[in-house]
Amino acid sequence: MLEALVGVLPPGRIGLRLSPFSNVNDVADSDPMATFGYAIERASDFGLAYLHLVEGQTSGSRDLPPGADLKALRARFKGAYMANNGYDRDLALRAVEAGVADLVAFGKAFISNPDLVERLRRDAALNELDQDTLYGGGAKGYTDYPTLRTVEAA
Ligand SMILES: Cc1cc2nc3c(=O)[nH]c(=O)nc-3n(C[C@H](O)[C@H](O)[C@H](O)COP(=O)(O)O)c2cc1C
């Protein structure tokens, strides 16, 4: 897969996202440290932009199963590491400051905050997420959350 991708895109424009410990949709690995450790090490040779791991259950608990070791997985990748799952501003800042992550990806907070970057920069309050519109299939909940400017002007 990566071989095919680097045939058409520069490796520095490709990121790899893996969910080693998540069993969402009943997808699980019996030995994730071995399977994903090997995959990450192989991927490391491609010079990708980043490795991105979902830490825990996708969009759920950050708890890891016994034997899971994110640091050990990350250590098998030579490039940048992007962390994800359940991060807020403080946790993200602490992870980057501690060198545990180079970048942090936000999911739900980005859906409910079109100007998330600006809000995080200013340490401003975030819009509350409406869980009911997450998988609705329509525009509602994806195009109508207010920006900070709209909130402040109101
Ligand atoms: C509406 C929605 C759809 C998502 N779809 C996918 C998906 O197709 N594949 C995937 O790996 N993760 C998917 N995710 C998970 C997110 O990419 C992300 O890993 C997760 O929300 C945890 O990050 P967060 O705590 O910042 O939201 C989805 C999340 C949401 C809220």
mmCIF file of N, CA and C in Angstrom, residues 73-140:
data_model
loop_
_atom_site.group_PDB
_atom_site.id
_atom_site.type_symbol
_atom_site.label_atom_id
_atom_site.label_comp_id
_atom_site.label_asym_id
_atom_site.label_seq_id
_atom_site.Cartn_x
_atom_site.Cartn_y
_atom_site.Cartn_z
ATOM 1 N N LEU A 73 5.923 1.726 20.510
ATOM 2 C CA LEU A 73 5.516 1.758 19.103
ATOM 3 C C LEU A 73 6.112 2.970 18.407
ATOM 4 N N ARG A 74 5.983 4.103 19.079
ATOM 5 C CA ARG A 74 6.500 5.332 18.479
ATOM 6 C C ARG A 74 8.006 5.216 18.218
ATOM 7 N N ALA A 75 8.697 4.570 19.136
ATOM 8 C CA ALA A 75 10.159 4.467 19.020
ATOM 9 C C ALA A 75 10.577 3.706 17.763
ATOM 10 N N ARG A 76 9.655 2.944 17.210
ATOM 11 C CA ARG A 76 10.006 2.173 16.009
ATOM 12 C C ARG A 76 9.812 2.983 14.727
ATOM 13 N N PHE A 77 9.385 4.238 14.877
ATOM 14 C CA PHE A 77 9.172 5.116 13.721
ATOM 15 C C PHE A 77 10.152 6.274 13.794
ATOM 16 N N LYS A 78 10.844 6.521 12.691
ATOM 17 C CA LYS A 78 11.904 7.550 12.735
ATOM 18 C C LYS A 78 11.368 8.982 12.631
ATOM 19 N N GLY A 79 10.168 9.172 12.056
ATOM 20 C CA GLY A 79 9.678 10.532 11.809
ATOM 21 C C GLY A 79 8.803 11.088 12.916
ATOM 22 N N ALA A 80 8.005 12.085 12.544
ATOM 23 C CA ALA A 80 7.152 12.779 13.516
ATOM 24 C C ALA A 80 5.998 11.892 13.979
ATOM 25 N N TYR A 81 5.595 12.108 15.230
ATOM 26 C CA TYR A 81 4.490 11.344 15.802
ATOM 27 C C TYR A 81 3.304 12.258 16.107
ATOM 28 N N MET A 82 2.144 11.900 15.541
ATOM 29 C CA MET A 82 0.913 12.644 15.798
ATOM 30 C C MET A 82 0.004 11.810 16.707
ATOM 31 N N ALA A 83 -0.328 12.360 17.837
ATOM 32 C CA ALA A 83 -1.192 11.656 18.793
ATOM 33 C C ALA A 83 -2.649 12.037 18.557
ATOM 34 N N ASN A 84 -3.544 11.145 18.926
ATOM 35 C CA ASN A 84 -4.976 11.431 18.783
ATOM 36 C C ASN A 84 -5.774 10.611 19.787
ATOM 37 N N ASN A 85 -6.896 11.128 20.112
ATOM 38 C CA ASN A 85 -7.968 10.477 20.879
ATOM 39 C C ASN A 85 -8.142 11.100 22.258
ATOM 40 N N GLY A 86 -9.186 11.877 22.366
ATOM 41 C CA GLY A 86 -9.559 12.428 23.664
ATOM 42 C C GLY A 86 -8.669 13.548 24.150
ATOM 43 N N TYR A 87 -7.953 14.197 23.258
ATOM 44 C CA TYR A 87 -7.091 15.294 23.683
ATOM 45 C C TYR A 87 -7.897 16.580 23.819
ATOM 46 N N ASP A 88 -7.589 17.334 24.848
ATOM 47 C CA ASP A 88 -8.044 18.716 24.917
ATOM 48 C C ASP A 88 -6.786 19.582 24.883
ATOM 49 N N ARG A 89 -6.992 20.872 24.997
ATOM 50 C CA ARG A 89 -5.865 21.799 24.865
ATOM 51 C C ARG A 89 -4.738 21.475 25.850
ATOM 52 N N ASP A 90 -5.096 21.304 27.119
ATOM 53 C CA ASP A 90 -4.081 21.077 28.153
ATOM 54 C C ASP A 90 -3.311 19.781 27.921
ATOM 55 N N LEU A 91 -4.067 18.740 27.651
ATOM 56 C CA LEU A 91 -3.420 17.439 27.443
ATOM 57 C C LEU A 91 -2.496 17.493 26.228
ATOM 58 N N ALA A 92 -2.941 18.184 25.190
ATOM 59 C CA ALA A 92 -2.127 18.296 23.974
ATOM 60 C C ALA A 92 -0.844 19.075 24.257
ATOM 61 N N LEU A 93 -0.981 20.184 24.949
ATOM 62 C CA LEU A 93 0.205 20.993 25.257
ATOM 63 C C LEU A 93 1.190 20.206 26.109
ATOM 64 N N ARG A 94 0.645 19.484 27.091
ATOM 65 C CA ARG A 94 1.529 18.711 27.966
ATOM 66 C C ARG A 94 2.235 17.605 27.185
ATOM 67 N N ALA A 95 1.511 16.974 26.268
ATOM 68 C CA ALA A 95 2.117 15.882 25.483
ATOM 69 C C ALA A 95 3.254 16.411 24.612
ATOM 70 N N VAL A 96 3.030 17.570 24.001
ATOM 71 C CA VAL A 96 4.071 18.123 23.127
ATOM 72 C C VAL A 96 5.248 18.623 23.966
ATOM 73 N N GLU A 97 4.922 19.295 25.073
ATOM 74 C CA GLU A 97 6.008 19.802 25.928
ATOM 75 C C GLU A 97 6.853 18.673 26.502
ATOM 76 N N ALA A 98 6.200 17.565 26.823
ATOM 77 C CA ALA A 98 6.935 16.424 27.406
ATOM 78 C C ALA A 98 7.660 15.616 26.330
ATOM 79 N N GLY A 99 7.429 15.972 25.056
ATOM 80 C CA GLY A 99 8.085 15.231 23.985
ATOM 81 C C GLY A 99 7.412 13.902 23.687
ATOM 82 N N VAL A 100 6.224 13.695 24.248
ATOM 83 C CA VAL A 100 5.496 12.451 24.006
ATOM 84 C C VAL A 100 4.875 12.450 22.617
ATOM 85 N N ALA A 101 4.568 13.649 22.105
ATOM 86 C CA ALA A 101 4.007 13.778 20.758
ATOM 87 C C ALA A 101 4.628 14.991 20.080
ATOM 88 N N ASP A 102 4.724 14.914 18.742
ATOM 89 C CA ASP A 102 5.169 16.089 17.981
ATOM 90 C C ASP A 102 3.972 16.923 17.564
ATOM 91 N N LEU A 103 2.868 16.249 17.306
ATOM 92 C CA LEU A 103 1.639 16.919 16.877
ATOM 93 C C LEU A 103 0.471 16.214 17.546
ATOM 94 N N VAL A 104 -0.647 16.911 17.640
ATOM 95 C CA VAL A 104 -1.855 16.301 18.192
ATOM 96 C C VAL A 104 -3.008 16.565 17.229
ATOM 97 N N ALA A 105 -3.748 15.517 16.909
ATOM 98 C CA ALA A 105 -4.910 15.650 16.017
ATOM 99 C C ALA A 105 -6.182 15.732 16.858
ATOM 100 N N PHE A 106 -7.061 16.630 16.468
ATOM 101 C CA PHE A 106 -8.353 16.768 17.130
ATOM 102 C C PHE A 106 -9.443 16.340 16.155
ATOM 103 N N GLY A 107 -10.404 15.582 16.632
ATOM 104 C CA GLY A 107 -11.508 15.136 15.792
ATOM 105 C C GLY A 107 -12.784 15.892 16.088
ATOM 106 N N LYS A 108 -13.475 15.463 17.139
ATOM 107 C CA LYS A 108 -14.796 16.034 17.433
ATOM 108 C C LYS A 108 -14.737 17.531 17.686
ATOM 109 N N ALA A 109 -13.672 17.979 18.336
ATOM 110 C CA ALA A 109 -13.572 19.420 18.620
ATOM 111 C C ALA A 109 -13.494 20.233 17.329
ATOM 112 N N PHE A 110 -12.939 19.643 16.281
ATOM 113 C CA PHE A 110 -12.854 20.342 14.994
ATOM 114 C C PHE A 110 -14.226 20.398 14.326
ATOM 115 N N ILE A 111 -15.015 19.340 14.520
ATOM 116 C CA ILE A 111 -16.356 19.335 13.919
ATOM 117 C C ILE A 111 -17.193 20.462 14.529
ATOM 118 N N SER A 112 -17.110 20.618 15.841
ATOM 119 C CA SER A 112 -17.980 21.606 16.500
ATOM 120 C C SER A 112 -17.353 22.997 16.596
ATOM 121 N N ASN A 113 -16.122 23.116 16.129
ATOM 122 C CA ASN A 113 -15.464 24.431 16.173
ATOM 123 C C ASN A 113 -14.738 24.693 14.862
ATOM 124 N N PRO A 114 -15.395 25.384 13.942
ATOM 125 C CA PRO A 114 -14.765 25.627 12.637
ATOM 126 C C PRO A 114 -13.470 26.414 12.748
ATOM 127 N N ASP A 115 -13.327 27.149 13.827
ATOM 128 C CA ASP A 115 -12.113 27.940 14.052
ATOM 129 C C ASP A 115 -11.321 27.382 15.237
ATOM 130 N N LEU A 116 -11.239 26.064 15.301
ATOM 131 C CA LEU A 116 -10.595 25.431 16.467
ATOM 132 C C LEU A 116 -9.180 25.944 16.712
ATOM 133 N N VAL A 117 -8.415 26.090 15.648
ATOM 134 C CA VAL A 117 -7.016 26.507 15.832
ATOM 135 C C VAL A 117 -6.965 27.863 16.550
ATOM 136 N N GLU A 118 -7.798 28.782 16.084
ATOM 137 C CA GLU A 118 -7.827 30.103 16.700
ATOM 138 C C GLU A 118 -8.274 30.019 18.170
ATOM 139 N N ARG A 119 -9.258 29.201 18.424
ATOM 140 C CA ARG A 119 -9.747 29.055 19.801
ATOM 141 C C ARG A 119 -8.657 28.466 20.697
ATOM 142 N N LEU A 120 -7.932 27.473 20.191
ATOM 143 C CA LEU A 120 -6.869 26.873 20.999
ATOM 144 C C LEU A 120 -5.749 27.883 21.226
ATOM 145 N N ARG A 121 -5.434 28.643 20.179
ATOM 146 C CA ARG A 121 -4.378 29.650 20.307
ATOM 147 C C ARG A 121 -4.734 30.656 21.411
ATOM 148 N N ARG A 122 -5.996 31.056 21.422
ATOM 149 C CA ARG A 122 -6.435 32.057 22.397
ATOM 150 C C ARG A 122 -6.910 31.451 23.714
ATOM 151 N N ASP A 123 -6.889 30.150 23.817
ATOM 152 C CA ASP A 123 -7.426 29.453 24.988
ATOM 153 C C ASP A 123 -8.878 29.875 25.240
ATOM 154 N N ALA A 124 -9.629 29.986 24.145
ATOM 155 C CA ALA A 124 -11.035 30.401 24.237
ATOM 156 C C ALA A 124 -11.928 29.184 24.466
ATOM 157 N N ALA A 125 -13.138 29.454 24.929
ATOM 158 C CA ALA A 125 -14.094 28.359 25.161
ATOM 159 C C ALA A 125 -14.458 27.693 23.831
ATOM 160 N N LEU A 126 -14.781 26.415 23.909
ATOM 161 C CA LEU A 126 -15.172 25.677 22.702
ATOM 162 C C LEU A 126 -16.688 25.512 22.657
ATOM 163 N N ASN A 127 -17.232 25.440 21.441
ATOM 164 C CA ASN A 127 -18.647 25.090 21.297
ATOM 165 C C ASN A 127 -18.860 23.685 21.827
ATOM 166 N N GLU A 128 -20.024 23.475 22.416
ATOM 167 C CA GLU A 128 -20.349 22.133 22.885
ATOM 168 C C GLU A 128 -20.739 21.268 21.687
ATOM 169 N N LEU A 129 -20.267 20.044 21.692
ATOM 170 C CA LEU A 129 -20.553 19.133 20.575
ATOM 171 C C LEU A 129 -21.962 18.576 20.700
ATOM 172 N N ASP A 130 -22.681 18.533 19.592
ATOM 173 C CA ASP A 130 -23.988 17.875 19.560
ATOM 174 C C ASP A 130 -23.787 16.470 18.998
ATOM 175 N N GLN A 131 -23.783 15.485 19.894
ATOM 176 C CA GLN A 131 -23.530 14.089 19.481
ATOM 177 C C GLN A 131 -24.564 13.605 18.470
ATOM 178 N N ASP A 132 -25.778 14.151 18.562
ATOM 179 C CA ASP A 132 -26.869 13.648 17.719
ATOM 180 C C ASP A 132 -26.661 13.929 16.238
ATOM 181 N N THR A 133 -25.852 14.914 15.901
ATOM 182 C CA THR A 133 -25.684 15.248 14.478
ATOM 183 C C THR A 133 -24.392 14.673 13.885
ATOM 184 N N LEU A 134 -23.674 13.873 14.691
ATOM 185 C CA LEU A 134 -22.360 13.411 14.227
ATOM 186 C C LEU A 134 -22.427 12.508 12.999
ATOM 187 N N TYR A 135 -23.353 11.598 13.004
ATOM 188 C CA TYR A 135 -23.404 10.656 11.875
ATOM 189 C C TYR A 135 -24.714 10.832 11.115
ATOM 190 N N GLY A 136 -25.207 12.036 11.074
ATOM 191 C CA GLY A 136 -26.538 12.297 10.519
ATOM 192 C C GLY A 136 -26.626 12.214 9.015
ATOM 193 N N GLY A 137 -25.528 12.379 8.321
ATOM 194 C CA GLY A 137 -25.577 12.282 6.874
ATOM 195 C C GLY A 137 -25.927 13.572 6.175
ATOM 196 N N GLY A 138 -26.251 14.617 6.937
ATOM 197 C CA GLY A 138 -26.591 15.897 6.318
ATOM 198 C C GLY A 138 -25.623 16.981 6.740
ATOM 199 N N ALA A 139 -25.931 18.209 6.347
ATOM 200 C CA ALA A 139 -25.042 19.329 6.656
ATOM 201 C C ALA A 139 -25.166 19.784 8.104
ATOM 202 N N LYS A 140 -26.339 19.538 8.711
ATOM 203 C CA LYS A 140 -26.546 20.013 10.081
ATOM 204 C C LYS A 140 -25.511 19.406 11.031
#
